[in-house]
Coordinates of C-alpha atoms and ligand atoms in Angstrom, one line a residue:
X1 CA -13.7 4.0 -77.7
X2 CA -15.8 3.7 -80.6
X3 CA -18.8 6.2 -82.2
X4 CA -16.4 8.9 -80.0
X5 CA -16.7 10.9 -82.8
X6 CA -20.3 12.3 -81.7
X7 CA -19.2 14.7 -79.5
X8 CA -16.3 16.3 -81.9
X9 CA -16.9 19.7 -83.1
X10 CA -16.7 20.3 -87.0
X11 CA -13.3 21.1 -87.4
X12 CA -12.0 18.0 -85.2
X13 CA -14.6 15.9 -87.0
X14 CA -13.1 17.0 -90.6
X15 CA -9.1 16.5 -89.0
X16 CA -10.1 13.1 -88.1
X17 CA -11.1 12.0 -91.8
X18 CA -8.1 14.0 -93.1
X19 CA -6.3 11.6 -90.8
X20 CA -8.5 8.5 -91.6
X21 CA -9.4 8.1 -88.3
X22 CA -13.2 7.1 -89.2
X23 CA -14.7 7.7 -92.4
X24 CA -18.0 9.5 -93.5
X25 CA -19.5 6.9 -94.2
X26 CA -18.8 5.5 -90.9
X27 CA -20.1 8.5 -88.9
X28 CA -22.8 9.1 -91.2
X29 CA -24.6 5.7 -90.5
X30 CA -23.5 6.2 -86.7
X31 CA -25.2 9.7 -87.0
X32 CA -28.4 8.2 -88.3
X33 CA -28.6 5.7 -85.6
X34 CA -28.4 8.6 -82.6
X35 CA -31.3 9.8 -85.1
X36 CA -33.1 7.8 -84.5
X37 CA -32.6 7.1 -81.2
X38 CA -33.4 11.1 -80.5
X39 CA -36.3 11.2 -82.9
X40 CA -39.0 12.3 -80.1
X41 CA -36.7 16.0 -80.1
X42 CA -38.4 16.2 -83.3
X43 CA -35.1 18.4 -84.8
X44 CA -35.9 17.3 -88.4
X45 CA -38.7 17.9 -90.3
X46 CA -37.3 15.9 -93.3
X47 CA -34.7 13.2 -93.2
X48 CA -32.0 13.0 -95.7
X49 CA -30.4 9.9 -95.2
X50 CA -30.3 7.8 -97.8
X51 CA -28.7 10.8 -99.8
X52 CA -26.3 11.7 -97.2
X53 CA -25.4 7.9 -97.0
X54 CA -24.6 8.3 -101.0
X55 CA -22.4 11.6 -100.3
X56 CA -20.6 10.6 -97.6
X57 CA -19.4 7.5 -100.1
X58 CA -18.4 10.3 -101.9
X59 CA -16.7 11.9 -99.5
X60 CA -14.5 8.8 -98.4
X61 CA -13.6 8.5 -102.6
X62 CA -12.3 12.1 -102.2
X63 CA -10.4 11.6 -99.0
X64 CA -8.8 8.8 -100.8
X65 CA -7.9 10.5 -104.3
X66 CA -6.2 13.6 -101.7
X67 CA -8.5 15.7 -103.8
X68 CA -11.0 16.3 -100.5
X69 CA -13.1 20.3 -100.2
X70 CA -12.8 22.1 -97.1
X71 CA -16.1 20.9 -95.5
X72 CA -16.3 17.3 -97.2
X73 CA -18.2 15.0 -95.5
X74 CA -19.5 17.6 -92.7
X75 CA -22.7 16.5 -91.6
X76 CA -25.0 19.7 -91.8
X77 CA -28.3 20.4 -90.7
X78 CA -30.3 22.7 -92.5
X79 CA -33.1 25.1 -91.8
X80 CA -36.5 24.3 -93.2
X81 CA -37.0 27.9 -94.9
X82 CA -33.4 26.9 -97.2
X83 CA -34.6 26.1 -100.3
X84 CA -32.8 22.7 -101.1
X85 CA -33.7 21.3 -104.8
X86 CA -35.6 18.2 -105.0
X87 CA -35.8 18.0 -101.1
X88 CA -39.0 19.1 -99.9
X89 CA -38.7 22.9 -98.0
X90 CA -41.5 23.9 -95.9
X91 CA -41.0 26.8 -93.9
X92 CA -42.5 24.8 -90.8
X93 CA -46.1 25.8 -92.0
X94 CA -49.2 23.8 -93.4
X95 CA -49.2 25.9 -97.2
X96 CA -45.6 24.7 -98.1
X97 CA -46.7 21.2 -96.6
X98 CA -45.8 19.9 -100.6
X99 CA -43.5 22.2 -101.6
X100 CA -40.4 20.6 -103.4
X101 CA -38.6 23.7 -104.4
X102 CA -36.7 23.0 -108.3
X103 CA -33.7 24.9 -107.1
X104 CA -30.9 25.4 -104.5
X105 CA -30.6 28.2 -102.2
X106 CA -26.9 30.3 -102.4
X107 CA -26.2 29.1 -98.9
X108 CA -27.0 25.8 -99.1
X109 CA -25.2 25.4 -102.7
X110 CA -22.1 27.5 -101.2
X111 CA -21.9 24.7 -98.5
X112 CA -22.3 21.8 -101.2
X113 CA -19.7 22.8 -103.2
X114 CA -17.7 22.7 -99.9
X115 CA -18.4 19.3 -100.0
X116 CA -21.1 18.9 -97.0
X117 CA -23.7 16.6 -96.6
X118 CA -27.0 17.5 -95.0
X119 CA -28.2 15.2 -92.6
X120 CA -31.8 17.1 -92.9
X121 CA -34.2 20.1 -92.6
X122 CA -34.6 21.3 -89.5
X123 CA -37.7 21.8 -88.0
X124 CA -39.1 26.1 -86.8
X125 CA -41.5 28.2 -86.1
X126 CA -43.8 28.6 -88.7
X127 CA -42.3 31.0 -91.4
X128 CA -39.7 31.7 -89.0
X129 CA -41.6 34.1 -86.3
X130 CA -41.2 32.9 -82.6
X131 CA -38.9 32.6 -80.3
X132 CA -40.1 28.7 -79.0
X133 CA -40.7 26.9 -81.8
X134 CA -44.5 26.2 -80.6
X135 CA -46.0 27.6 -83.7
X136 CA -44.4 24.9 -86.3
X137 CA -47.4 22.7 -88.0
X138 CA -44.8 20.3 -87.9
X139 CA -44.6 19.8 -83.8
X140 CA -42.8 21.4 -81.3
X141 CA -39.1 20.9 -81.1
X142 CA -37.8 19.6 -77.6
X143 CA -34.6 20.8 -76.3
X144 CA -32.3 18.1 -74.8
X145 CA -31.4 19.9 -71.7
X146 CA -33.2 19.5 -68.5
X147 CA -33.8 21.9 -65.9
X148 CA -31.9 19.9 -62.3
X149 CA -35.4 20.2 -60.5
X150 CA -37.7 19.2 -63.1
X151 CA -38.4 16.8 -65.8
X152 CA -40.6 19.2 -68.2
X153 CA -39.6 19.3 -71.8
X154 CA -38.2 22.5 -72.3
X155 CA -38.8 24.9 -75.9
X156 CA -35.5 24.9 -78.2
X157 CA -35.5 28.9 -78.2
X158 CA -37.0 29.5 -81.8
X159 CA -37.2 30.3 -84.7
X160 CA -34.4 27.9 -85.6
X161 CA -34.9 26.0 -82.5
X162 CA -35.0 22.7 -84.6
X163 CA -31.2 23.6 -85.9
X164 CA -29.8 24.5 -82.6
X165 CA -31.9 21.7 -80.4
X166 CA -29.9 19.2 -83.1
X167 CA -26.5 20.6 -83.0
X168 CA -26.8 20.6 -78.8
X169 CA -28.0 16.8 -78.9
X170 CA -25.2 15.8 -81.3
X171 CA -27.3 14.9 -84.4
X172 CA -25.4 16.9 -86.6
X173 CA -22.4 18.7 -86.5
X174 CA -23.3 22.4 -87.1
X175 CA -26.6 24.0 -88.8
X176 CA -28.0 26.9 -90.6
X177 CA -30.5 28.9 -89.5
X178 CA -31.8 32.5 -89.6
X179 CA -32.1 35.6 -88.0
X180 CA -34.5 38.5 -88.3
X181 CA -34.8 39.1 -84.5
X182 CA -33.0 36.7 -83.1
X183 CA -33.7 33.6 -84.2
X184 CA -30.0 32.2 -84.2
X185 CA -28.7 33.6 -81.2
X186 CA -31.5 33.3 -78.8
X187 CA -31.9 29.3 -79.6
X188 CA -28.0 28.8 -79.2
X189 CA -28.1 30.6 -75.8
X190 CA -31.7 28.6 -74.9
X191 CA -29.6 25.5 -76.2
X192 CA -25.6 26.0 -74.9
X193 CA -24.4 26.6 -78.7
X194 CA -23.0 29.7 -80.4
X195 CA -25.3 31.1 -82.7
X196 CA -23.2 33.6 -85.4
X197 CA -25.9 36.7 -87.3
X198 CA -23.7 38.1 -89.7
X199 CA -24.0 41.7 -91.1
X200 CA -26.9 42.2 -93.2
X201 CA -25.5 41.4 -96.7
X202 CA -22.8 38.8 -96.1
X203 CA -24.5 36.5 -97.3
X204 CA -27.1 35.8 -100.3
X205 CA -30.6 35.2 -98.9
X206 CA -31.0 34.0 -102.7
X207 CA -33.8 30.8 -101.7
X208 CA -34.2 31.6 -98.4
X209 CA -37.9 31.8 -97.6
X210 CA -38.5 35.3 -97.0
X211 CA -39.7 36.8 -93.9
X212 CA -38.5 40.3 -93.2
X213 CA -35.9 40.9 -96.4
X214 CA -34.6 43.9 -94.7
X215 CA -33.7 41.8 -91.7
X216 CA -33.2 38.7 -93.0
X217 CA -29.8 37.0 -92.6
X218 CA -28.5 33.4 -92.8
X219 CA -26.4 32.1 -89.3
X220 CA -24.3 29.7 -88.3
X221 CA -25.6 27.7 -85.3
X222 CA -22.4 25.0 -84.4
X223 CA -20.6 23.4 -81.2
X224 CA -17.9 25.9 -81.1
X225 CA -16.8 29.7 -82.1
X226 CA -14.2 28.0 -84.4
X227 CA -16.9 26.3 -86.4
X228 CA -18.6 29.0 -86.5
X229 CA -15.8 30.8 -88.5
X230 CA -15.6 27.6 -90.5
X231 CA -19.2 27.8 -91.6
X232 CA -19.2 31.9 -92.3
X233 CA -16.3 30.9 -94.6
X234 CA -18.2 28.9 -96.7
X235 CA -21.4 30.7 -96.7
X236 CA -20.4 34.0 -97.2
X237 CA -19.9 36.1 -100.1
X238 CA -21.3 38.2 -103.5
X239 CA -24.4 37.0 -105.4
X240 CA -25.9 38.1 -108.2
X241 CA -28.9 37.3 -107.3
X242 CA -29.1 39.1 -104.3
X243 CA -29.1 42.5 -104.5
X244 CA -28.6 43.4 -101.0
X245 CA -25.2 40.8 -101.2
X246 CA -22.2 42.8 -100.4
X247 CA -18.8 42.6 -102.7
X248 CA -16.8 43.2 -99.6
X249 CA -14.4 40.1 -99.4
X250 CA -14.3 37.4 -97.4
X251 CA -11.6 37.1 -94.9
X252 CA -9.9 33.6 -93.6
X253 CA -12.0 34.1 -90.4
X254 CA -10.8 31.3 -88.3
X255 CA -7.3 32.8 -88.6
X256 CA -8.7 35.6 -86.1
X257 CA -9.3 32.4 -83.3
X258 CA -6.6 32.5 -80.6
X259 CA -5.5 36.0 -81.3
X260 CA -5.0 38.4 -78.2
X261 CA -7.6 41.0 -77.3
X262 CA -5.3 43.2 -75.9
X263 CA -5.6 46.9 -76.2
X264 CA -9.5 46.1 -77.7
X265 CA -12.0 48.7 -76.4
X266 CA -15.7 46.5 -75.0
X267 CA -18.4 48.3 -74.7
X268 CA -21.5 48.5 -71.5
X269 CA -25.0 49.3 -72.5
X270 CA -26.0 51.0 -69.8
X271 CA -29.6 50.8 -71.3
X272 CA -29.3 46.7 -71.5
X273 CA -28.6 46.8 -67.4
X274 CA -31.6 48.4 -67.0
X275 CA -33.4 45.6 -68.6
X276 CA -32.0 42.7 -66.7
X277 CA -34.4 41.1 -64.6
X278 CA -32.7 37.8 -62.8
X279 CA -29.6 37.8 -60.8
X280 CA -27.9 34.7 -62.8
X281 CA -28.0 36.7 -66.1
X282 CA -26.4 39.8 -64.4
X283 CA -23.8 37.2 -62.9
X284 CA -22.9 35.7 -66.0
X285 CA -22.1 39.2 -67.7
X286 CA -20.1 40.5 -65.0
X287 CA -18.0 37.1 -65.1
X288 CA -18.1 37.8 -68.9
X289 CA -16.5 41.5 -68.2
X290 CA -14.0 40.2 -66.2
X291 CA -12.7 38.0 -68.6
X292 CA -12.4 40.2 -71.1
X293 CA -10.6 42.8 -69.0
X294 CA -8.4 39.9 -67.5
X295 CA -7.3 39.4 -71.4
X296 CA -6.4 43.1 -71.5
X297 CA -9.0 44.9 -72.9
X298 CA -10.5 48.2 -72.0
X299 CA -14.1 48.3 -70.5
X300 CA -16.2 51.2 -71.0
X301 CA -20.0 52.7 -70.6
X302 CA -21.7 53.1 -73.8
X303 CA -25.2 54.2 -74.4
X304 CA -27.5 53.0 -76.6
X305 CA -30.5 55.6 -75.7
X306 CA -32.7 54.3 -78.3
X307 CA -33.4 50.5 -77.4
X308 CA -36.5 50.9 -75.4
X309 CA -38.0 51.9 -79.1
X310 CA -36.4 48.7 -80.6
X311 CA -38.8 45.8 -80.2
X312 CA -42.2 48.2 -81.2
X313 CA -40.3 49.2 -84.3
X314 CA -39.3 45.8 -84.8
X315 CA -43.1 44.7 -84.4
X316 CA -44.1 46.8 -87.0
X317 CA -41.1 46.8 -89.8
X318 CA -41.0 43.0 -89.8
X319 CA -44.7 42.1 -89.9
X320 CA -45.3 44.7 -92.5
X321 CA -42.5 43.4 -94.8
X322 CA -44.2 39.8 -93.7
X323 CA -47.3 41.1 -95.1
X324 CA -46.0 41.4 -97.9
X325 CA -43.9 38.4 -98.5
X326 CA -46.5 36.5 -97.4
X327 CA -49.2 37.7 -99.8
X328 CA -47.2 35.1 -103.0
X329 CA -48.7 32.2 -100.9
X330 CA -52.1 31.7 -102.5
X331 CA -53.0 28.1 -103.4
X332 CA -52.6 28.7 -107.2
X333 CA -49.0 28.3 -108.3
X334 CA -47.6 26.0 -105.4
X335 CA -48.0 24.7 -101.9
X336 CA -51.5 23.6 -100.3
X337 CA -54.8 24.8 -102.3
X338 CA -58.2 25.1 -100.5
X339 CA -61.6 24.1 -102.1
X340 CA -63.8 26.3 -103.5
X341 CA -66.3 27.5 -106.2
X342 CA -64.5 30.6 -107.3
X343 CA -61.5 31.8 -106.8
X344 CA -61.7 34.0 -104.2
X345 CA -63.1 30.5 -102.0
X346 CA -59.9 29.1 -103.0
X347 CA -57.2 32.1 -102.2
X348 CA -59.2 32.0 -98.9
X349 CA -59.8 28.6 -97.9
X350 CA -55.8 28.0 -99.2
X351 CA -54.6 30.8 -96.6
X352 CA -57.2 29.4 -93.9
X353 CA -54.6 27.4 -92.9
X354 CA -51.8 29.6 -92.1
X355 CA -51.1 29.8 -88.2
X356 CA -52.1 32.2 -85.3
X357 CA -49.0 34.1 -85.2
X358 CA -48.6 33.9 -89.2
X359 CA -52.4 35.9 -89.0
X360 CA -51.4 37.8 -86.7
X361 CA -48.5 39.4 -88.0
X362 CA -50.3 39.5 -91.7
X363 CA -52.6 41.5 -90.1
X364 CA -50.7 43.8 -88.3
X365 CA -48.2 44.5 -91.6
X366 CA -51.5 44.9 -93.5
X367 CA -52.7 47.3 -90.9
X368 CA -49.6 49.6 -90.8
X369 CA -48.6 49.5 -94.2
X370 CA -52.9 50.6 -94.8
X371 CA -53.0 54.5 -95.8
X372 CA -54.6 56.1 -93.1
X373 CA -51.8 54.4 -90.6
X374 CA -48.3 54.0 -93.0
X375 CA -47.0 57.5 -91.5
X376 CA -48.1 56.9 -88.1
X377 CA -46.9 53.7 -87.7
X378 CA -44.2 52.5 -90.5
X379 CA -42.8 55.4 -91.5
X380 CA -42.4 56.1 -87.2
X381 CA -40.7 52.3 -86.9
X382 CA -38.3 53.5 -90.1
X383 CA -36.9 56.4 -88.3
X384 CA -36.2 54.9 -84.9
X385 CA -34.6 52.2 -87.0
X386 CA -31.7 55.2 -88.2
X387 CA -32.0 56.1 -84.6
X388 CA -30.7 52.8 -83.3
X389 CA -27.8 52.4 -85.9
X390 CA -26.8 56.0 -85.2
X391 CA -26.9 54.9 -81.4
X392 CA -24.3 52.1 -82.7
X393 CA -22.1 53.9 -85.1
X394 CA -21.7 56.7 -81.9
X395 CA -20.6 53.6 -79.8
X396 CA -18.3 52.5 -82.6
X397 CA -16.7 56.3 -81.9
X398 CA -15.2 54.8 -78.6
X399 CA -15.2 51.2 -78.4
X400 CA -14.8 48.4 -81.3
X401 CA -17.4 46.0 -79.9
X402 CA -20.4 45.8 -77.3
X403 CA -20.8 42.7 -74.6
X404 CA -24.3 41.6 -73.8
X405 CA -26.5 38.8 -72.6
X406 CA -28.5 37.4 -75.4
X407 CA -31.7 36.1 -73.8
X408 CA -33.5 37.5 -71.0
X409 CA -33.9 34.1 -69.5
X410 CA -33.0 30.4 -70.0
X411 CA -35.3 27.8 -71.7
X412 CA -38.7 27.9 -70.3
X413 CA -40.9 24.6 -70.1
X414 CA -43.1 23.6 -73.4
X415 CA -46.4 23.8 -71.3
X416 CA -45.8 26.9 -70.3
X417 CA -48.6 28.6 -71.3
X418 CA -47.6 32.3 -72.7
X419 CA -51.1 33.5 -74.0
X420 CA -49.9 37.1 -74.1
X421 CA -47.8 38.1 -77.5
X422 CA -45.8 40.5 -76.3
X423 CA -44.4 38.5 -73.4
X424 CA -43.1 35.9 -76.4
X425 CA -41.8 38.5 -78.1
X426 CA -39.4 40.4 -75.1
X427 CA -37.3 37.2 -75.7
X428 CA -35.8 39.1 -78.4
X429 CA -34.9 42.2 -76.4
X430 CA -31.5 42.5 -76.4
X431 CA -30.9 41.0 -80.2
X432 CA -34.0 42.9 -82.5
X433 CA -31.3 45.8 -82.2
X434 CA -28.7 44.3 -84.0
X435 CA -30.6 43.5 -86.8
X436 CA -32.7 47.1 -87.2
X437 CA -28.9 47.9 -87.4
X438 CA -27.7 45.4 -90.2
X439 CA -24.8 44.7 -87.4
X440 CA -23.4 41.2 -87.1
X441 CA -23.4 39.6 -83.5
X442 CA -22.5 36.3 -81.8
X443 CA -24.2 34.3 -78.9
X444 CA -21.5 32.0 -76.9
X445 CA -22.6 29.7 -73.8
X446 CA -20.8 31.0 -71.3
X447 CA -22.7 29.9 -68.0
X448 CA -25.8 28.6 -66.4
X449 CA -29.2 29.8 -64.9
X450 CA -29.6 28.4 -61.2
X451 CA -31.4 25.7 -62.8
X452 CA -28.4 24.3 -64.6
X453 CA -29.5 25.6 -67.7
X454 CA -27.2 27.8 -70.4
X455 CA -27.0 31.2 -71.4
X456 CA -25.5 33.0 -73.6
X457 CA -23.4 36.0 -74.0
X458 CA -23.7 38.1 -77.0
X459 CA -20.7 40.1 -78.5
X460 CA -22.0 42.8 -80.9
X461 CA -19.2 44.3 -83.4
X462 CA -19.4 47.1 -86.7
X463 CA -20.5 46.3 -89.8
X464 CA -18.6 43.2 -91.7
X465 CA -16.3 43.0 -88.4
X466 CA -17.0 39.5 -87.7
X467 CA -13.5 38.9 -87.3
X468 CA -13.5 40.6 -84.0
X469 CA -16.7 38.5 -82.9
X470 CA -14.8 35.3 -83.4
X471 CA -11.6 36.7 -82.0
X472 CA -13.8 37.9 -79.0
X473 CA -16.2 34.9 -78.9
X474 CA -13.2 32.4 -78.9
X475 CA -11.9 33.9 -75.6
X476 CA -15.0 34.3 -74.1
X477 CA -15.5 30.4 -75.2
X478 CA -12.1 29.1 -73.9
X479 CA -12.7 30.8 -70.3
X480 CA -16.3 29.7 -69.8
X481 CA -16.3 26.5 -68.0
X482 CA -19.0 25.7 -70.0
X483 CA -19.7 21.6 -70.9
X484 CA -21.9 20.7 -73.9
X485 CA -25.0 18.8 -73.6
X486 CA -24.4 15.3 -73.1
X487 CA -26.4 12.4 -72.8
Ligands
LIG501 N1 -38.6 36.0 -82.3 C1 -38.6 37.0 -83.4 C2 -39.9 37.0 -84.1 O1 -40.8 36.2 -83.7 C3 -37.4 36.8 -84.3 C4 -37.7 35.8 -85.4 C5 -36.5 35.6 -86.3 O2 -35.4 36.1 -86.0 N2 -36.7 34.9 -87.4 O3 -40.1 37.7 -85.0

């Protein structure tokens, strides 16, 4: 019976310390081992262990005294574009390949003060644009499912494929990642996790690595819907030094787990239908419908008229605000620095190694924010973006939250060669919307492809209504016949 632990979700995990079942320290060093032992996933692009060994010590002192913090001795993963002071924060790209950042994200510091430990920095697509995690400098990041008739290695989902690919295999026991287009939700589906994108503003993005700050939002990627609430708990909440941080207050969220669903209105794109391609997906949401009407509530059509405009409009917003984020990385103040004679050699031999899609999407922000193209292009994407939220907020008129699939497909093999752009970036079809809109949404496992691989539903809700997703998603959850990866 020993080292049973691994398979507990968070919230078990933290009842069996309370109850001194095991200690931190105890699982920590157990959870370093499997580690090890998994290393070739490649989930971590640092390793934090000989601090985490110190913390969990810490930890056990605490459990003894009786004077133990909501998350103390939760072993976290946590997404390489957190800044994390004194621990080395790359972004999963070459120019940060140094970087040791002298300060702590919100996020991260929120969970610390909960008393977590992180068990490392998870590995991602470079500067967090993908949706496979093929374009980290660092590696690819393997998923540890398997498809029943081959043996390929199969892509994480991405961005934050290293953070879901390590909660799956058990090597930590919920992550942080983040989500622009879809880079929580679309790894935990690819990976058979749920994968929480808050509403834009519930959390500080304060030393988070910026991608798309309009888009940008911190996620919880853990082993069940419960954790999830657990994590949003912790992270969530006013900053100063975010702006864009709402004051709106943060409820007990894992209070809304196990509550009835009755009389709740759940809404049908009809426009999502239209853009289901396989039979298993449109399977797995008409189970999911069922079980929601089963539990009493009401299903209706809603339509969403504008999400055939949502993935251009996303393809220009988010690589023009990229554009600009990017332009602070230039050799000079911190990260890698090129040769050169004169200083334009250096800005340009410094940025020479940023990656394909990174150049690709500099050069299409550049190109749309350019004068000759900024009304054409960026100020077009900017309106459809109103467009879409209006198409929510009419929704919101007759139902209180929308049921989708969150991928298009399940995990696709590493070697798969996808040489055109724009067939990586469909992946995000049915979650870009939810983030033009500043909505929050969840991504629970709920079945399998005929492969034996998972998928994910996603439950969409209004803004700061994440109650309802968890209250939703815990249903969903408890009726999916769904098992967790295990070795
Ligand atoms: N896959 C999307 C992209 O490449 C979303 C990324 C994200 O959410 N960070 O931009």
């Amino acid at each position: 019976m020993t080292e049973d632990f691994i398979y507990l979700s968070l919230s078990e995990l933290i009842d069996g310390f309370k109850t001194k079942q095991f200690s931190v320290s105890e699982v920590v060093k157990s959870l370093i081992n499997r580690c090890e032992k998994f290393k070739p996933l490649n989930v971590y692009i640092t390793e934090c262990f000989e601090n985490a060994l110190k913390k969990a010590a810490d930890s056990d002192q605490r459990y003894a005294n009786g004077n133990n913090l909501p998350l103390d001795g939760a072993p976290l993963g946590i997404k390489d574009l957190f800044c994390t002071k004194d621990i080395l924060t790359t972004s999963g790209s070459h120019i940060l390949y140094n970087f040791v950042p002298p300060y702590e994200s919100t996020v991260t510091s929120n969970l610390l003060n909960n008393g977590a430990i992180f068990v490392g920095k998870t590995n991602m697509d470079e500067f967090a644009m993908g949706s496979s995690n093929k374009t980290s400098y660092f590696g690819p990041v393997i998923n540890p499912w398997k498809s029943k008739n081959s043996d390929k290695d199969l892509v994480p989902g991405g961005s934050s494929g290293g953070s879901a690919s390590a909660v799956a295999a058990h090597l930590c026991y919920g992550a942080l990642g983040s989500d622009t287009g879809g880079s929580v939700r679309q790894p935990a589906s690819f990976c058979g996790i749920v994968g929480l994108k808050p509403t834009y503003g519930r959390c500080s993005r304060y030393g988070m690595i910026a991608f798309a700050s309009s888009l940008d939002q911190a996620g919880t990627m853990t082993k069940t819907v419960e954790d999830s609430a657990i994590l949003l708990k912790a992270i969530a909440g006013y900053d100063d030094r975010d702006a864009t941080s709402s004051k709106e207050a943060v409820p007990d969220y894992a209070s809304f787990i196990g509550k009835s669903l009755k009389g709740l209105r759940i809404g049908i794109p009809a426009e999502y239908k239209e853009k289901v391609a396989s039979k298993d997906i449109e399977m797995l949401w008409e189970r999911g419908i069922n079980v929601l009407r089963e539990a009493g509530c009401e299903i209706k059509e809603v339509s969403l008229p504008h999400t055939k405009y949502a993935l251009p409009a996303y393809y220009i917003i988010a690589p023009a605000e990229a554009s600009s984020n990017l332009a602070r990385f230039d050799g000079i103040r911190f990260g890698y620095q090129g040769e050169g004679e004169t200083l334009q050699e250096i800005y340009e031999n410094s940025r020479d190694v940023f990656g394909k899609e990174v150049r690709r999407r500099i050069m299409i922000g550049t190109y749309v924010l350019s004068s000759g193209h900024f009304d054409d292009h960026y100020i077009k994407a900017k309106k459809i973006q109103r467009l879409i939220l209006n198409d929510f907020l009419n929704a919101y008129n007759d139902v209180d939250a929308i049921l989708t699939p969150t991928a298009p497909s399940g995990a696709f093999a590493i070697d798969e060669e996808i040489t055109d752009p724009v067939q990586m970036y469909l992946n995000d079809v049915f979650t870009v919307t939810v983030n033009l809109a500043g909505i929050p949404a969840i991504s629970v496992p709920f079945g399998y492809t005929n492969d034996g691989l998972p998928l994910g539903l996603q439950v969409i809700s209004k803004h700061f209504r994440e109650d309802l997703l968890f209250q939703i998603g815990a249903k969903l959850e408890s009726d999916s016949g769904f098992k967790s990866w295990k070795e």
